[in-house]
Short mmCIF file of C-alpha atoms and ligand atoms in Angstrom, two decimals:
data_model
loop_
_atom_site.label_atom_id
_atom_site.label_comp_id
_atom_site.label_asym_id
_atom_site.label_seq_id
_atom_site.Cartn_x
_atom_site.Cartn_y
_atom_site.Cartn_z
CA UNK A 1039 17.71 -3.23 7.19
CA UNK A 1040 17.26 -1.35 3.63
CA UNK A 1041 14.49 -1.23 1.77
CA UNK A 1042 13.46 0.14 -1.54
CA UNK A 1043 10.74 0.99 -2.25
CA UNK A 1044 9.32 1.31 -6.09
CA UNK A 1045 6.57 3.84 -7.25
CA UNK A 1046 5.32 5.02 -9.97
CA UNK A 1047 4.13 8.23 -7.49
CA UNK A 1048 6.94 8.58 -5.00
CA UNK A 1049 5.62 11.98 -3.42
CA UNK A 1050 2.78 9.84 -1.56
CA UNK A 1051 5.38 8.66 0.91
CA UNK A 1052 7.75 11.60 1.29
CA UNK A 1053 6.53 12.26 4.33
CA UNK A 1054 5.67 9.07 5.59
CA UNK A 1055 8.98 7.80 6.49
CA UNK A 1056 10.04 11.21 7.76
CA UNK A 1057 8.56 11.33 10.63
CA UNK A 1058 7.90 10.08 13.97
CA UNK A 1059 9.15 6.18 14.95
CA UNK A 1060 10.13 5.54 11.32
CA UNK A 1061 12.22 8.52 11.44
CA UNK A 1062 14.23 7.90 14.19
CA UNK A 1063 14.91 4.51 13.30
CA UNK A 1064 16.74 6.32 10.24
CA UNK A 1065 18.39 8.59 12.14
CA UNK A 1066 19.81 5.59 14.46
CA UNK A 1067 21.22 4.14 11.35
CA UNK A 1068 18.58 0.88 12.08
CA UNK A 1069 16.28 0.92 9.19
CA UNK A 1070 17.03 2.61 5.51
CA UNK A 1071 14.13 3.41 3.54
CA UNK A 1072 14.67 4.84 -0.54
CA UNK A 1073 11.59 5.51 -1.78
CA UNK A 1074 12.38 5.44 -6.10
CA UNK A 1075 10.34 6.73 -8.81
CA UNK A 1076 9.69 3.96 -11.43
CA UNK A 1077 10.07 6.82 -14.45
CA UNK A 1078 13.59 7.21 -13.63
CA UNK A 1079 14.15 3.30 -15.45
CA UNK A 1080 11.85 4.22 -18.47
CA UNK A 1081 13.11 4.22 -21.67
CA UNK A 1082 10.27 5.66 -23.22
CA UNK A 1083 10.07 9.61 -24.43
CA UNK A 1084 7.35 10.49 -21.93
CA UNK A 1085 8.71 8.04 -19.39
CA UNK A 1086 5.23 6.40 -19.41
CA UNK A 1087 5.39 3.27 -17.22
CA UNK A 1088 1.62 1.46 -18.58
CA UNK A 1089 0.27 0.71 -22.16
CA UNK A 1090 -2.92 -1.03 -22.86
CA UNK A 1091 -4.25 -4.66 -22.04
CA UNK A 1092 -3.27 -7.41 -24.58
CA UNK A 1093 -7.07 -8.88 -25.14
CA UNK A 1094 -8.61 -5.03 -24.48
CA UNK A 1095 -10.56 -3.95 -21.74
CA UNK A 1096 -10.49 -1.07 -19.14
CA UNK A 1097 -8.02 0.23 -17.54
CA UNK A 1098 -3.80 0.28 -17.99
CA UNK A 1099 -1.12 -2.44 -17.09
CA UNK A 1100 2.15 -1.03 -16.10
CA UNK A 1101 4.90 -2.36 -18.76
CA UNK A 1102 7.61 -5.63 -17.69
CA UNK A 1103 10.42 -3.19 -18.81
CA UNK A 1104 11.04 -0.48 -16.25
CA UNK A 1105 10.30 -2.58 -12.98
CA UNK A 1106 13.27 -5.59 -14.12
CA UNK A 1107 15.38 -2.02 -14.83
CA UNK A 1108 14.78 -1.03 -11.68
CA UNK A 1109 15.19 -4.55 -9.83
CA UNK A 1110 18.38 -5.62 -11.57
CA UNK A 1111 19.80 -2.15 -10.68
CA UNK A 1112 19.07 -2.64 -6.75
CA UNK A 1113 20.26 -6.05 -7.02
CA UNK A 1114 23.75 -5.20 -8.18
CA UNK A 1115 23.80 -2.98 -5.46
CA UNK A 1116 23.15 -5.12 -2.21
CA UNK A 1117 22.17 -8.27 -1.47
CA UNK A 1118 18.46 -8.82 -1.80
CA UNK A 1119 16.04 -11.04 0.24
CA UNK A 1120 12.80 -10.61 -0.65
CA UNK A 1121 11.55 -8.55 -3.44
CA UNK A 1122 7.83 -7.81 -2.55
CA UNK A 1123 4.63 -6.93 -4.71
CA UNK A 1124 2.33 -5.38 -3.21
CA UNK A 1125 -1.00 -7.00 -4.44
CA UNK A 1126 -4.61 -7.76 -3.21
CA UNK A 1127 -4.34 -11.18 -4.39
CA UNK A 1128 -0.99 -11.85 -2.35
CA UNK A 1129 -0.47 -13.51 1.40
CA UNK A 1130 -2.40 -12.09 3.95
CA UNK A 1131 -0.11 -9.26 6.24
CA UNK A 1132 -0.52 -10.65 10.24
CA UNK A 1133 2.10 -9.93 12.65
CA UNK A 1134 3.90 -13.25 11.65
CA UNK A 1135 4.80 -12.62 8.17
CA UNK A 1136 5.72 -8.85 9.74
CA UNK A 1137 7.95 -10.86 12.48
CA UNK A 1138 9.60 -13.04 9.81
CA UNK A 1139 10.25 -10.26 7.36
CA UNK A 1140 11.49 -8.04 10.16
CA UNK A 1141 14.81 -10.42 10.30
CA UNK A 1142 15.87 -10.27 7.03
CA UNK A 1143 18.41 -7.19 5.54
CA UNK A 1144 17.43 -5.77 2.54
CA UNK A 1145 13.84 -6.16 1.00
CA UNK A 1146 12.43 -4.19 -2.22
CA UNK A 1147 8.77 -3.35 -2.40
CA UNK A 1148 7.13 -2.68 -5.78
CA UNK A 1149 3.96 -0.62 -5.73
CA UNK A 1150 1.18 -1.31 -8.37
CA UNK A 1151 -1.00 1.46 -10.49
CA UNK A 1152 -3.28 0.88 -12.66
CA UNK A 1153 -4.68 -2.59 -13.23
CA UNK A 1154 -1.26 -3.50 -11.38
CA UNK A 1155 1.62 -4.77 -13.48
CA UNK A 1156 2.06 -7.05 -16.22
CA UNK A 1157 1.80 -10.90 -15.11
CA UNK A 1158 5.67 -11.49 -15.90
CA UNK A 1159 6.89 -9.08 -13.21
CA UNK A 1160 5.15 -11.63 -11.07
CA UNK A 1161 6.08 -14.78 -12.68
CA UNK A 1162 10.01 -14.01 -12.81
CA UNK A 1163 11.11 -11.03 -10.85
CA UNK A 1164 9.38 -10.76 -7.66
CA UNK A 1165 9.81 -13.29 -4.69
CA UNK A 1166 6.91 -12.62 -3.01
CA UNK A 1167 3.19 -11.23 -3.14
CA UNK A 1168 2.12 -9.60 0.14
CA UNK A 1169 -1.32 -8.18 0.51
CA UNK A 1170 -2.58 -5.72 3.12
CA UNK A 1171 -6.44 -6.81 3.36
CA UNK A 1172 -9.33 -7.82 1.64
CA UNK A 1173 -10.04 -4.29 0.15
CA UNK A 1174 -8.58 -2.88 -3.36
CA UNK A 1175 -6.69 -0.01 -3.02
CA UNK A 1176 -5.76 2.73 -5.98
CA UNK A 1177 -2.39 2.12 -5.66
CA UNK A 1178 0.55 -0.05 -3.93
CA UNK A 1179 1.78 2.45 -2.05
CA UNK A 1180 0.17 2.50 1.57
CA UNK A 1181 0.18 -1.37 1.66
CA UNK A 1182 4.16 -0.68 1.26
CA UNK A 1183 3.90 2.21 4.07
CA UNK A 1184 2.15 -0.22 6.00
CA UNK A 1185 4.13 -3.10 5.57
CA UNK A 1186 7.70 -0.98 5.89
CA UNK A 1187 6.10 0.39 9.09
CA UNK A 1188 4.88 -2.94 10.86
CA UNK A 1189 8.33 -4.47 9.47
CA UNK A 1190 10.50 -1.34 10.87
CA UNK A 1191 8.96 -0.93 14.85
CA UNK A 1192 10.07 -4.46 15.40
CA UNK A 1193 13.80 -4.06 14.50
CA UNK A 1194 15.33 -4.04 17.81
CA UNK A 1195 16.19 -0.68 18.98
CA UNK A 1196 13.59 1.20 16.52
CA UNK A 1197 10.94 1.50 19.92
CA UNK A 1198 12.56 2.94 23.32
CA UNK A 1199 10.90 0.43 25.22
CA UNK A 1200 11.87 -2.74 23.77
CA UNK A 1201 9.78 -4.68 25.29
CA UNK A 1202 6.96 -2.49 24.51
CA UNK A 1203 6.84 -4.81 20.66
CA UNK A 1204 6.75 -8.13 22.32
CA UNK A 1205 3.33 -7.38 24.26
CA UNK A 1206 2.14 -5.58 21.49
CA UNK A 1207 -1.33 -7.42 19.87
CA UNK A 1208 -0.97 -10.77 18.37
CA UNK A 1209 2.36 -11.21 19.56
CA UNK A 1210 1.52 -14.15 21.53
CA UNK A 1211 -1.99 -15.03 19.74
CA UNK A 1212 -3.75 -12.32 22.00
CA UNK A 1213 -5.07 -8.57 22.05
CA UNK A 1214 -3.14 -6.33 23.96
CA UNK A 1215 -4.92 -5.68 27.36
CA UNK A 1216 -6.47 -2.13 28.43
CA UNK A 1217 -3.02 0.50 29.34
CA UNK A 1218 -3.83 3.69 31.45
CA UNK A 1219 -1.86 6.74 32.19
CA UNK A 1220 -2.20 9.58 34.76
CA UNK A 1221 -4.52 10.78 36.26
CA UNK A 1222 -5.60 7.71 38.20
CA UNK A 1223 -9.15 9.11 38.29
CA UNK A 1224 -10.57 11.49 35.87
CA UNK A 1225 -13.99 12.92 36.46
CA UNK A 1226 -14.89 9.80 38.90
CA UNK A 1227 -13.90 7.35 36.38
CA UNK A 1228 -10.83 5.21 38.33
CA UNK A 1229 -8.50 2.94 36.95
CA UNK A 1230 -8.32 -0.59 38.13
CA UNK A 1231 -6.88 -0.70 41.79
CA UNK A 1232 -4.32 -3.52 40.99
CA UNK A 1233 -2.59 -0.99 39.01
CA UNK A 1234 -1.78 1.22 41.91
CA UNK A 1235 -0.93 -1.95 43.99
CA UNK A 1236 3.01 -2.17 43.41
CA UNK A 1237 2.53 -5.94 43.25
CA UNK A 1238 4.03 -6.15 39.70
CA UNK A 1239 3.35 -10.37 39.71
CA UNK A 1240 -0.11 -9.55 40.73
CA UNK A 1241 -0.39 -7.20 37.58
CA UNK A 1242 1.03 -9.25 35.56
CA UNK A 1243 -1.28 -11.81 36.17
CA UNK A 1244 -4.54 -9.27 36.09
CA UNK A 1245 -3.21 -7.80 32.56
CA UNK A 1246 -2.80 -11.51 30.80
CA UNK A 1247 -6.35 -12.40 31.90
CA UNK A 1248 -7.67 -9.19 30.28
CA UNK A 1249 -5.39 -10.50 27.31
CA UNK A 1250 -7.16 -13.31 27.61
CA UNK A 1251 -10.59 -12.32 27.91
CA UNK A 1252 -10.28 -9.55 25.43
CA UNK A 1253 -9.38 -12.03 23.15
CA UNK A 1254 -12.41 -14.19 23.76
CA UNK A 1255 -14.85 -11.50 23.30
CA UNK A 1256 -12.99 -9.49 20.11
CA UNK A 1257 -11.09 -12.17 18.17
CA UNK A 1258 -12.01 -15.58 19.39
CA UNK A 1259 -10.61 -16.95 16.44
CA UNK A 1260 -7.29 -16.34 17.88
CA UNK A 1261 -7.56 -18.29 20.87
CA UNK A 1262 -8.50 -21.69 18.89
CA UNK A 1263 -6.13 -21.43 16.68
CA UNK A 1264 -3.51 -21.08 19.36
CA UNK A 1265 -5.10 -24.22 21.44
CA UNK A 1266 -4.83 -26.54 18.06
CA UNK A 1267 -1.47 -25.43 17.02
CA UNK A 1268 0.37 -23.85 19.40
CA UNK A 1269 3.06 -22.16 17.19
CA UNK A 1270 0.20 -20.77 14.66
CA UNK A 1271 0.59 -17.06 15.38
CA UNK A 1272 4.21 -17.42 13.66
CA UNK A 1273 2.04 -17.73 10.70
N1 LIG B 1120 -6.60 -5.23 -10.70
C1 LIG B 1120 -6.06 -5.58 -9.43
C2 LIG B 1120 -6.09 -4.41 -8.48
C3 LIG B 1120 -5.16 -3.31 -8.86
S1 LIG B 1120 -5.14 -2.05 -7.66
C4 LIG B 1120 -6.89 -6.68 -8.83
O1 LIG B 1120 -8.08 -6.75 -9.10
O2 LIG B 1120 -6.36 -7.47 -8.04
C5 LIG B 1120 -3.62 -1.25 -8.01
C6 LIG B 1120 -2.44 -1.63 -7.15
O3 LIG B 1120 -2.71 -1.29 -5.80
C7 LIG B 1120 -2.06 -3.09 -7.13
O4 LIG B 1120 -1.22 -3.39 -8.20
C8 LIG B 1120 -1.38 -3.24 -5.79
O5 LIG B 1120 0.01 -2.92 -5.89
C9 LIG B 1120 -2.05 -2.19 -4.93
N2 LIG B 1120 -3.05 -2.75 -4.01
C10 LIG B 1120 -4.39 -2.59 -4.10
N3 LIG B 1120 -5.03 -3.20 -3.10
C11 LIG B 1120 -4.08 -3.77 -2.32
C12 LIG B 1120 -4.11 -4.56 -1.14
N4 LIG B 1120 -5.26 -4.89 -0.53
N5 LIG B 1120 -2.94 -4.98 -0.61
C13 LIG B 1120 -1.77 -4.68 -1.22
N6 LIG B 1120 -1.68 -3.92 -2.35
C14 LIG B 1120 -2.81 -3.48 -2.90
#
């Protein structure tokens, strides 16, 4: 998978994708992240990317010009599946749209600034609006780190334990249940003795009912969903 990622402040994620999981998964060659800086498609003197709000008002709009620069360059280059704007207004980021996302090849992410961008970008250049929460942020940026980052951990290969993604949260319309590690006591405070057991159908079963009951009590809303439509967590 590539993805490009457009900024108009490209330092906030040097190091984000230089690190850790999201590093590796470069390093194996599974995930390719550019992050570009929006300036480098401006025409103007002072490579300024915003100007002022047709009808006044506060605040900047960044300009149409730069941004269909930048995505007609990346689009020559590769095929391109999705080209994503990050925007509070956009559909809602769950772990479906991260699943579905995760299977395509080459995705570009535009950040917002500003006011965000002028309406045409939205209108004609970009195939989808993704949002990150309920919340405004300053800029686009970590809704694309955090989008990227759910999107990359799923590729297959990115995680050592592969299976560790599939009984991750939401995956199948639950919470994860509790995990421990050693020590199997720590100042009197024991794990659960099924754990030490060795009866892995027996643990099994004890870690989907915590699933399950976890779920109740924390996000109950997931539970009904999945009992009227069963294939609603996709979504
Ligand atoms: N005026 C806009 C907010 C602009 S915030 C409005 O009221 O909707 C500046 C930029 O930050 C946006 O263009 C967008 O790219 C990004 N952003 C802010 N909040 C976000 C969110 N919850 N999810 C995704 N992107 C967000």
């Amino acid at each position: 998978m590539h993805i490009d990622i457009l900024s108009a402040v490209p330092r906030l994620l040097d190091s984000w994708f230089n690190e850790s999981i999201l590093q590796r998964a470069q390093q194996k060659g599974l995930a390719e992240v550019q992050v570009h800086d929006l300036r480098d498609w401006s025409t103007d003197k002072h490579r300024r990317l915003d100007d002022y709000p047709f009808g006044g008002g506060a605040g900047m709009v960044m300009t149409i010009e730069p941004i269909h620069r930048a995505i007609t360059e990346l689009r020559s280059k590769r095929e391109v599946d999705e080209v994503i704007y990050m925007s509070p207004d956009g559909e809602m980021l769950g772990q479906g749209l991260a699943n579905q996302l995760s299977l395509k090849g080459n995705l570009i992410i535009l950040c917002g600034h500003y006011k965000g961008v002028d309406e045409r970008v939205r209108e004609h250049l970009i195939t989808r609006e993704v949002s990150i929460g309920d919340y405004v942020l300053s800029g686009g940026e970590l809704a694309a780190a955090v989008l990227s980052d759910a999107v990359i951990r799923l590729l297959p290969g990115v995680l050592g334990d592969e299976t560790s993604a599939l009984s991750d949260s939401f995956q199948d319309g639950l919470v994860a249940p509790p995990d421990y590690t050693r020590p199997a006591e720590y100042q009197g405070w024991k794990i659960p003795d099924v754990l030490l057991s060795g009866h892995q159908a027996n643990i099994d079963a004890w870690r989907h009912q915590q699933a399950v009951e976890r779920t109740r009590l924390r996000r109950p809303e997931l539970l009904d969903r999945s009992e009227r439509d069963p294939g609603a967590t996709d979504r």
